[in-house]
Amino acid sequence: MKAVVYTRYGSPDVLRFTDVERPAPKDKEVLVKVHAVSLNASDWEMLRGKPLYSRIAGPFRPRHHILGSDIAGRVAATGRSTTLFQPGDEVFADILSSMGGLAEYVSVPESALARKPADMSYEEAAALPQAGAIALQGIRDRGHVRPEQKVLINGAGGGSGAYAVQLAKLHGAEVTGVDNAEKLEFMRSLGADHVIDYTREDFTKNGRTYDLILDLAAHRSAFAYPGSLLPGGRYLYVGGSVATLLQVLLIGPVIGRSAGKKIRLLAVRLGAQHVTPIVELHQAGKIATVIDRRYRLSEVSEALRYLGEGHAKGKVVVIVE
Ligand SMILES: NC(=O)c1ccc[n+]([C@@H]2O[C@H](COP(=O)([O-])OP(=O)(O)OC[C@H]3O[C@@H](n4cnc5c(N)ncnc54)[C@H](OP(=O)(O)O)[C@@H]3O)[C@@H](O)[C@H]2O)c1
């Protein structure tokens, strides 16, 4: 089968579009014929091996040689002990822990798969899992956003941010989106009430305060956030620098408690059951998927470069023919 392979960390130039052996499903796995894969910042990070947390599985060389975690496709074969799916079923999943989606076929644990609604396209189904789970857990489950609260989303113009802005508005919040100048109009079009260009203004230094800061691109000291939170407010780290992650984990709870606020990591729970609620919102027309660009499997280097250089407004999807 065709796949996009890499064996060392580096720029998109280290990726090769080549022939590899088609995987065989293990007992509890399902072989999926991939139709669409959406790219996430985690693919970019695992390609480059930066930040350091992206090297957890392979400190010196990538452990998984095929990137791609958000897949949608059709069941091609099932392992001996699977019970839930049949060949031909339309499915989708986030397979962040095993990757392998940027290929014509991928073997996926049955437990990770969700059924694709018939009226949802493969592209939409591939776009939703990781970004949707981050948004739902960040805004609703851990963010506990309520009507009229003030919410700031840092990195709001990217894949997860686009869903998070819409969800926060759905919960009745007043939303501020932070991203680069190219994405200000895009954030407004998603519903953001206020937008900030992070290259011109530091939201931690402008005197404004929020009930929730959802940080998809964290790089400040953990001490920078309490001053931007309202009493009882919370800051959730989703992705960004390892230095900020360590500070949030080690001293965040202490800094937060002393100020009557919460400074925490959002460890996103992945899996079929966590994707279902966001799919329901999507199918009810309450949130929309914005696909910025589509690429072919042979064009993954270009697609990842576009995402990694920060141009993508919403999702970038690879169509596997
Ligand atoms: N915690 C967990 O369990 C978990 C699970 C999965 C993924 N993640 C993480 O979630 C993060 C977000 O993923 P995503 O797919 O939504 O990323 P994405 O699509 O790349 O979006 C991130 C956005 O942040 C912007 N940005 C970059 N630097 C910024 C800054 N200093 N201030 C404000 N905005 C900035 C980017 O734009 P520009 O680069 O153009 O400026 C981009 O629009 C990733 O870091 C990923 O590793 C976390």
PDB file of C-alpha atoms in Angstrom, residues 52-231:
ATOM      1  CA  LEU A  52      10.077  17.335  23.883  1.00  0.00           C
ATOM      2  CA  TYR A  53       6.813  15.691  24.987  1.00  0.00           C
ATOM      3  CA  SER A  54       6.326  14.600  21.366  1.00  0.00           C
ATOM      4  CA  ARG A  55       9.340  12.250  21.816  1.00  0.00           C
ATOM      5  CA  ILE A  56       7.795  10.282  24.671  1.00  0.00           C
ATOM      6  CA  ALA A  57       7.442   7.121  22.528  1.00  0.00           C
ATOM      7  CA  GLY A  58      10.839   7.535  20.808  1.00  0.00           C
ATOM      8  CA  PRO A  59      13.422   9.824  22.435  1.00  0.00           C
ATOM      9  CA  PHE A  60      15.953   9.626  19.561  1.00  0.00           C
ATOM     10  CA  ARG A  61      13.990   8.305  16.586  1.00  0.00           C
ATOM     11  CA  PRO A  62      10.256   8.176  15.949  1.00  0.00           C
ATOM     12  CA  ARG A  63       8.721   4.946  17.201  1.00  0.00           C
ATOM     13  CA  HIS A  64       5.771   5.140  14.832  1.00  0.00           C
ATOM     14  CA  HIS A  65       6.965   5.629  11.259  1.00  0.00           C
ATOM     15  CA  ILE A  66       3.635   6.740   9.835  1.00  0.00           C
ATOM     16  CA  LEU A  67       1.954   9.870  11.212  1.00  0.00           C
ATOM     17  CA  GLY A  68      -1.785  10.598  11.133  1.00  0.00           C
ATOM     18  CA  SER A  69      -4.153  10.065  14.037  1.00  0.00           C
ATOM     19  CA  ASP A  70      -7.595  11.332  13.015  1.00  0.00           C
ATOM     20  CA  ILE A  71      -8.900   8.929  10.422  1.00  0.00           C
ATOM     21  CA  ALA A  72     -12.175   8.144   8.691  1.00  0.00           C
ATOM     22  CA  GLY A  73     -12.752   5.227   6.361  1.00  0.00           C
ATOM     23  CA  ARG A  74     -14.404   1.892   5.745  1.00  0.00           C
ATOM     24  CA  VAL A  75     -13.763  -1.420   7.521  1.00  0.00           C
ATOM     25  CA  ALA A  76     -11.790  -3.695   5.168  1.00  0.00           C
ATOM     26  CA  ALA A  77     -11.240  -6.678   7.494  1.00  0.00           C
ATOM     27  CA  THR A  78     -11.698  -7.592  11.148  1.00  0.00           C
ATOM     28  CA  GLY A  79      -9.464  -9.392  13.671  1.00  0.00           C
ATOM     29  CA  ARG A  80     -10.519 -12.754  15.123  1.00  0.00           C
ATOM     30  CA  SER A  81     -11.868 -11.407  18.451  1.00  0.00           C
ATOM     31  CA  THR A  82     -13.685  -8.322  17.204  1.00  0.00           C
ATOM     32  CA  THR A  83     -17.453  -8.169  17.623  1.00  0.00           C
ATOM     33  CA  LEU A  84     -18.618  -4.636  16.858  1.00  0.00           C
ATOM     34  CA  PHE A  85     -17.800  -4.025  13.203  1.00  0.00           C
ATOM     35  CA  GLN A  86     -18.225  -5.744   9.832  1.00  0.00           C
ATOM     36  CA  PRO A  87     -16.396  -5.180   6.545  1.00  0.00           C
ATOM     37  CA  GLY A  88     -17.971  -2.228   4.772  1.00  0.00           C
ATOM     38  CA  ASP A  89     -18.916  -0.314   7.948  1.00  0.00           C
ATOM     39  CA  GLU A  90     -18.071   3.401   7.825  1.00  0.00           C
ATOM     40  CA  VAL A  91     -15.962   4.390  10.825  1.00  0.00           C
ATOM     41  CA  PHE A  92     -13.690   7.062  12.268  1.00  0.00           C
ATOM     42  CA  ALA A  93     -11.270   7.378  15.188  1.00  0.00           C
ATOM     43  CA  ASP A  94      -8.463   9.257  16.887  1.00  0.00           C
ATOM     44  CA  ILE A  95      -5.504   6.854  17.057  1.00  0.00           C
ATOM     45  CA  LEU A  96      -3.022   9.247  18.667  1.00  0.00           C
ATOM     46  CA  SER A  97      -1.319   6.523  20.723  1.00  0.00           C
ATOM     47  CA  SER A  98      -0.540   4.293  17.718  1.00  0.00           C
ATOM     48  CA  MET A  99      -0.725   6.708  14.707  1.00  0.00           C
ATOM     49  CA  GLY A 100      -0.409   5.270  11.157  1.00  0.00           C
ATOM     50  CA  GLY A 101      -3.304   7.084   9.485  1.00  0.00           C
ATOM     51  CA  LEU A 102      -1.344   8.647   6.603  1.00  0.00           C
ATOM     52  CA  ALA A 103      -1.599   5.444   4.567  1.00  0.00           C
ATOM     53  CA  GLU A 104      -4.105   3.581   2.439  1.00  0.00           C
ATOM     54  CA  TYR A 105      -4.852   1.147   5.286  1.00  0.00           C
ATOM     55  CA  VAL A 106      -4.394   1.221   9.055  1.00  0.00           C
ATOM     56  CA  SER A 107      -5.080  -1.344  11.780  1.00  0.00           C
ATOM     57  CA  VAL A 108      -7.034   0.173  14.664  1.00  0.00           C
ATOM     58  CA  PRO A 109      -8.082  -1.268  18.041  1.00  0.00           C
ATOM     59  CA  GLU A 110     -11.806  -1.953  17.794  1.00  0.00           C
ATOM     60  CA  SER A 111     -12.374  -0.007  21.024  1.00  0.00           C
ATOM     61  CA  ALA A 112     -11.072   3.218  19.406  1.00  0.00           C
ATOM     62  CA  LEU A 113     -13.526   3.178  16.509  1.00  0.00           C
ATOM     63  CA  ALA A 114     -16.816   5.046  16.269  1.00  0.00           C
ATOM     64  CA  ARG A 115     -19.458   4.570  13.614  1.00  0.00           C
ATOM     65  CA  LYS A 116     -19.604   7.400  11.063  1.00  0.00           C
ATOM     66  CA  PRO A 117     -23.099   8.829  10.644  1.00  0.00           C
ATOM     67  CA  ALA A 118     -24.286   8.176   7.091  1.00  0.00           C
ATOM     68  CA  ASP A 119     -24.893  11.870   6.399  1.00  0.00           C
ATOM     69  CA  MET A 120     -21.467  12.984   7.637  1.00  0.00           C
ATOM     70  CA  SER A 121     -18.682  13.138   5.037  1.00  0.00           C
ATOM     71  CA  TYR A 122     -15.405  11.282   5.530  1.00  0.00           C
ATOM     72  CA  GLU A 123     -13.673  14.663   5.615  1.00  0.00           C
ATOM     73  CA  GLU A 124     -15.838  15.926   8.474  1.00  0.00           C
ATOM     74  CA  ALA A 125     -15.510  12.647  10.366  1.00  0.00           C
ATOM     75  CA  ALA A 126     -11.712  12.843  10.070  1.00  0.00           C
ATOM     76  CA  ALA A 127     -11.687  16.483  11.195  1.00  0.00           C
ATOM     77  CA  LEU A 128     -13.619  15.974  14.417  1.00  0.00           C
ATOM     78  CA  PRO A 129     -12.058  13.422  16.790  1.00  0.00           C
ATOM     79  CA  GLN A 130      -9.006  15.060  18.395  1.00  0.00           C
ATOM     80  CA  ALA A 131      -9.862  18.713  17.851  1.00  0.00           C
ATOM     81  CA  GLY A 132     -13.468  18.104  18.874  1.00  0.00           C
ATOM     82  CA  ALA A 133     -12.485  16.218  22.028  1.00  0.00           C
ATOM     83  CA  ILE A 134     -10.066  18.999  23.049  1.00  0.00           C
ATOM     84  CA  ALA A 135     -12.758  21.631  22.509  1.00  0.00           C
ATOM     85  CA  LEU A 136     -15.530  19.737  24.277  1.00  0.00           C
ATOM     86  CA  GLN A 137     -13.459  18.800  27.300  1.00  0.00           C
ATOM     87  CA  GLY A 138     -11.812  22.212  27.472  1.00  0.00           C
ATOM     88  CA  ILE A 139     -15.012  24.224  27.249  1.00  0.00           C
ATOM     89  CA  ARG A 140     -17.706  21.977  28.717  1.00  0.00           C
ATOM     90  CA  ASP A 141     -16.299  19.118  30.836  1.00  0.00           C
ATOM     91  CA  ARG A 142     -13.298  20.806  32.463  1.00  0.00           C
ATOM     92  CA  GLY A 143     -13.972  24.438  31.605  1.00  0.00           C
ATOM     93  CA  HIS A 144     -17.534  24.327  33.022  1.00  0.00           C
ATOM     94  CA  VAL A 145     -18.442  27.348  30.884  1.00  0.00           C
ATOM     95  CA  ARG A 146     -21.758  28.984  31.790  1.00  0.00           C
ATOM     96  CA  PRO A 147     -23.790  31.762  30.116  1.00  0.00           C
ATOM     97  CA  GLU A 148     -22.248  35.237  30.216  1.00  0.00           C
ATOM     98  CA  GLN A 149     -18.886  34.012  31.421  1.00  0.00           C
ATOM     99  CA  LYS A 150     -15.799  35.477  29.819  1.00  0.00           C
ATOM    100  CA  VAL A 151     -13.681  32.922  27.945  1.00  0.00           C
ATOM    101  CA  LEU A 152     -10.320  33.468  26.258  1.00  0.00           C
ATOM    102  CA  ILE A 153      -9.055  30.866  23.795  1.00  0.00           C
ATOM    103  CA  ASN A 154      -5.371  31.174  22.980  1.00  0.00           C
ATOM    104  CA  GLY A 155      -4.697  29.639  19.531  1.00  0.00           C
ATOM    105  CA  ALA A 156      -8.378  30.025  18.613  1.00  0.00           C
ATOM    106  CA  GLY A 157      -7.794  30.085  14.848  1.00  0.00           C
ATOM    107  CA  GLY A 158      -6.433  26.533  14.585  1.00  0.00           C
ATOM    108  CA  GLY A 159      -8.066  23.102  14.454  1.00  0.00           C
ATOM    109  CA  SER A 160      -9.221  22.724  18.072  1.00  0.00           C
ATOM    110  CA  GLY A 161      -9.720  26.464  18.503  1.00  0.00           C
ATOM    111  CA  ALA A 162     -12.277  26.649  15.698  1.00  0.00           C
ATOM    112  CA  TYR A 163     -14.487  24.129  17.518  1.00  0.00           C
ATOM    113  CA  ALA A 164     -13.759  25.651  20.949  1.00  0.00           C
ATOM    114  CA  VAL A 165     -14.911  29.146  19.900  1.00  0.00           C
ATOM    115  CA  GLN A 166     -18.189  27.748  18.549  1.00  0.00           C
ATOM    116  CA  LEU A 167     -18.770  25.635  21.685  1.00  0.00           C
ATOM    117  CA  ALA A 168     -18.065  28.515  24.042  1.00  0.00           C
ATOM    118  CA  LYS A 169     -20.571  30.653  22.131  1.00  0.00           C
ATOM    119  CA  LEU A 170     -23.069  27.788  22.275  1.00  0.00           C
ATOM    120  CA  HIS A 171     -22.692  27.837  26.069  1.00  0.00           C
ATOM    121  CA  GLY A 172     -23.500  31.554  26.061  1.00  0.00           C
ATOM    122  CA  ALA A 173     -20.012  32.872  26.818  1.00  0.00           C
ATOM    123  CA  GLU A 174     -18.404  36.134  25.733  1.00  0.00           C
ATOM    124  CA  VAL A 175     -15.434  34.853  23.746  1.00  0.00           C
ATOM    125  CA  THR A 176     -12.034  36.359  23.049  1.00  0.00           C
ATOM    126  CA  GLY A 177      -9.958  34.579  20.414  1.00  0.00           C
ATOM    127  CA  VAL A 178      -6.184  34.999  20.272  1.00  0.00           C
ATOM    128  CA  ASP A 179      -4.132  34.065  17.202  1.00  0.00           C
ATOM    129  CA  ASN A 180      -1.994  35.682  14.515  1.00  0.00           C
ATOM    130  CA  ALA A 181      -3.146  38.597  12.325  1.00  0.00           C
ATOM    131  CA  GLU A 182      -4.005  36.311   9.387  1.00  0.00           C
ATOM    132  CA  LYS A 183      -6.704  34.623  11.498  1.00  0.00           C
ATOM    133  CA  LEU A 184      -8.538  37.548  13.120  1.00  0.00           C
ATOM    134  CA  GLU A 185     -11.403  37.653  10.584  1.00  0.00           C
ATOM    135  CA  PHE A 186     -11.653  33.880  10.697  1.00  0.00           C
ATOM    136  CA  MET A 187     -12.075  33.905  14.500  1.00  0.00           C
ATOM    137  CA  ARG A 188     -14.792  36.569  14.174  1.00  0.00           C
ATOM    138  CA  SER A 189     -16.564  34.435  11.582  1.00  0.00           C
ATOM    139  CA  LEU A 190     -16.653  31.576  14.109  1.00  0.00           C
ATOM    140  CA  GLY A 191     -18.407  33.847  16.594  1.00  0.00           C
ATOM    141  CA  ALA A 192     -15.581  35.371  18.645  1.00  0.00           C
ATOM    142  CA  ASP A 193     -16.753  38.657  20.209  1.00  0.00           C
ATOM    143  CA  HIS A 194     -13.215  40.013  20.578  1.00  0.00           C
ATOM    144  CA  VAL A 195     -10.000  39.065  18.819  1.00  0.00           C
ATOM    145  CA  ILE A 196      -6.353  39.648  19.714  1.00  0.00           C
ATOM    146  CA  ASP A 197      -3.330  39.373  17.422  1.00  0.00           C
ATOM    147  CA  TYR A 198      -0.748  37.735  19.655  1.00  0.00           C
ATOM    148  CA  THR A 199       2.114  39.269  17.684  1.00  0.00           C
ATOM    149  CA  ARG A 200       0.904  42.756  18.733  1.00  0.00           C
ATOM    150  CA  GLU A 201      -0.711  42.306  22.122  1.00  0.00           C
ATOM    151  CA  ASP A 202       0.012  40.084  25.131  1.00  0.00           C
ATOM    152  CA  PHE A 203      -3.338  39.084  26.637  1.00  0.00           C
ATOM    153  CA  THR A 204      -1.721  38.591  30.039  1.00  0.00           C
ATOM    154  CA  LYS A 205      -0.625  42.236  30.091  1.00  0.00           C
ATOM    155  CA  ASN A 206      -3.680  44.144  28.887  1.00  0.00           C
ATOM    156  CA  GLY A 207      -5.523  44.218  32.236  1.00  0.00           C
ATOM    157  CA  ARG A 208      -8.518  42.126  31.060  1.00  0.00           C
ATOM    158  CA  THR A 209      -9.705  39.123  33.048  1.00  0.00           C
ATOM    159  CA  TYR A 210     -11.566  35.899  32.231  1.00  0.00           C
ATOM    160  CA  ASP A 211     -13.462  33.049  33.857  1.00  0.00           C
ATOM    161  CA  LEU A 212     -11.660  30.555  31.619  1.00  0.00           C
ATOM    162  CA  ILE A 213      -8.439  30.670  29.630  1.00  0.00           C
ATOM    163  CA  LEU A 214      -8.128  27.662  27.315  1.00  0.00           C
ATOM    164  CA  ASP A 215      -4.515  27.620  26.140  1.00  0.00           C
ATOM    165  CA  LEU A 216      -3.802  25.700  22.947  1.00  0.00           C
ATOM    166  CA  ALA A 217      -0.439  27.415  22.411  1.00  0.00           C
ATOM    167  CA  ALA A 218       1.036  27.967  25.894  1.00  0.00           C
ATOM    168  CA  HIS A 219       4.528  29.369  26.257  1.00  0.00           C
ATOM    169  CA  ARG A 220       4.465  31.737  29.232  1.00  0.00           C
ATOM    170  CA  SER A 221       5.495  31.259  32.821  1.00  0.00           C
ATOM    171  CA  ALA A 222       2.661  29.780  34.898  1.00  0.00           C
ATOM    172  CA  PHE A 223       2.877  32.927  37.050  1.00  0.00           C
ATOM    173  CA  ALA A 224       1.616  35.006  34.087  1.00  0.00           C
ATOM    174  CA  TYR A 225      -1.918  33.583  34.156  1.00  0.00           C
ATOM    175  CA  PRO A 226      -3.549  34.198  37.583  1.00  0.00           C
ATOM    176  CA  GLY A 227      -3.589  37.969  36.967  1.00  0.00           C
ATOM    177  CA  SER A 228      -5.726  37.398  33.841  1.00  0.00           C
ATOM    178  CA  LEU A 229      -8.295  35.281  35.680  1.00  0.00           C
ATOM    179  CA  LEU A 230     -11.410  36.522  37.465  1.00  0.00           C
ATOM    180  CA  PRO A 231     -11.921  35.320  41.053  1.00  0.00           C
TER     181      PRO A 231
END
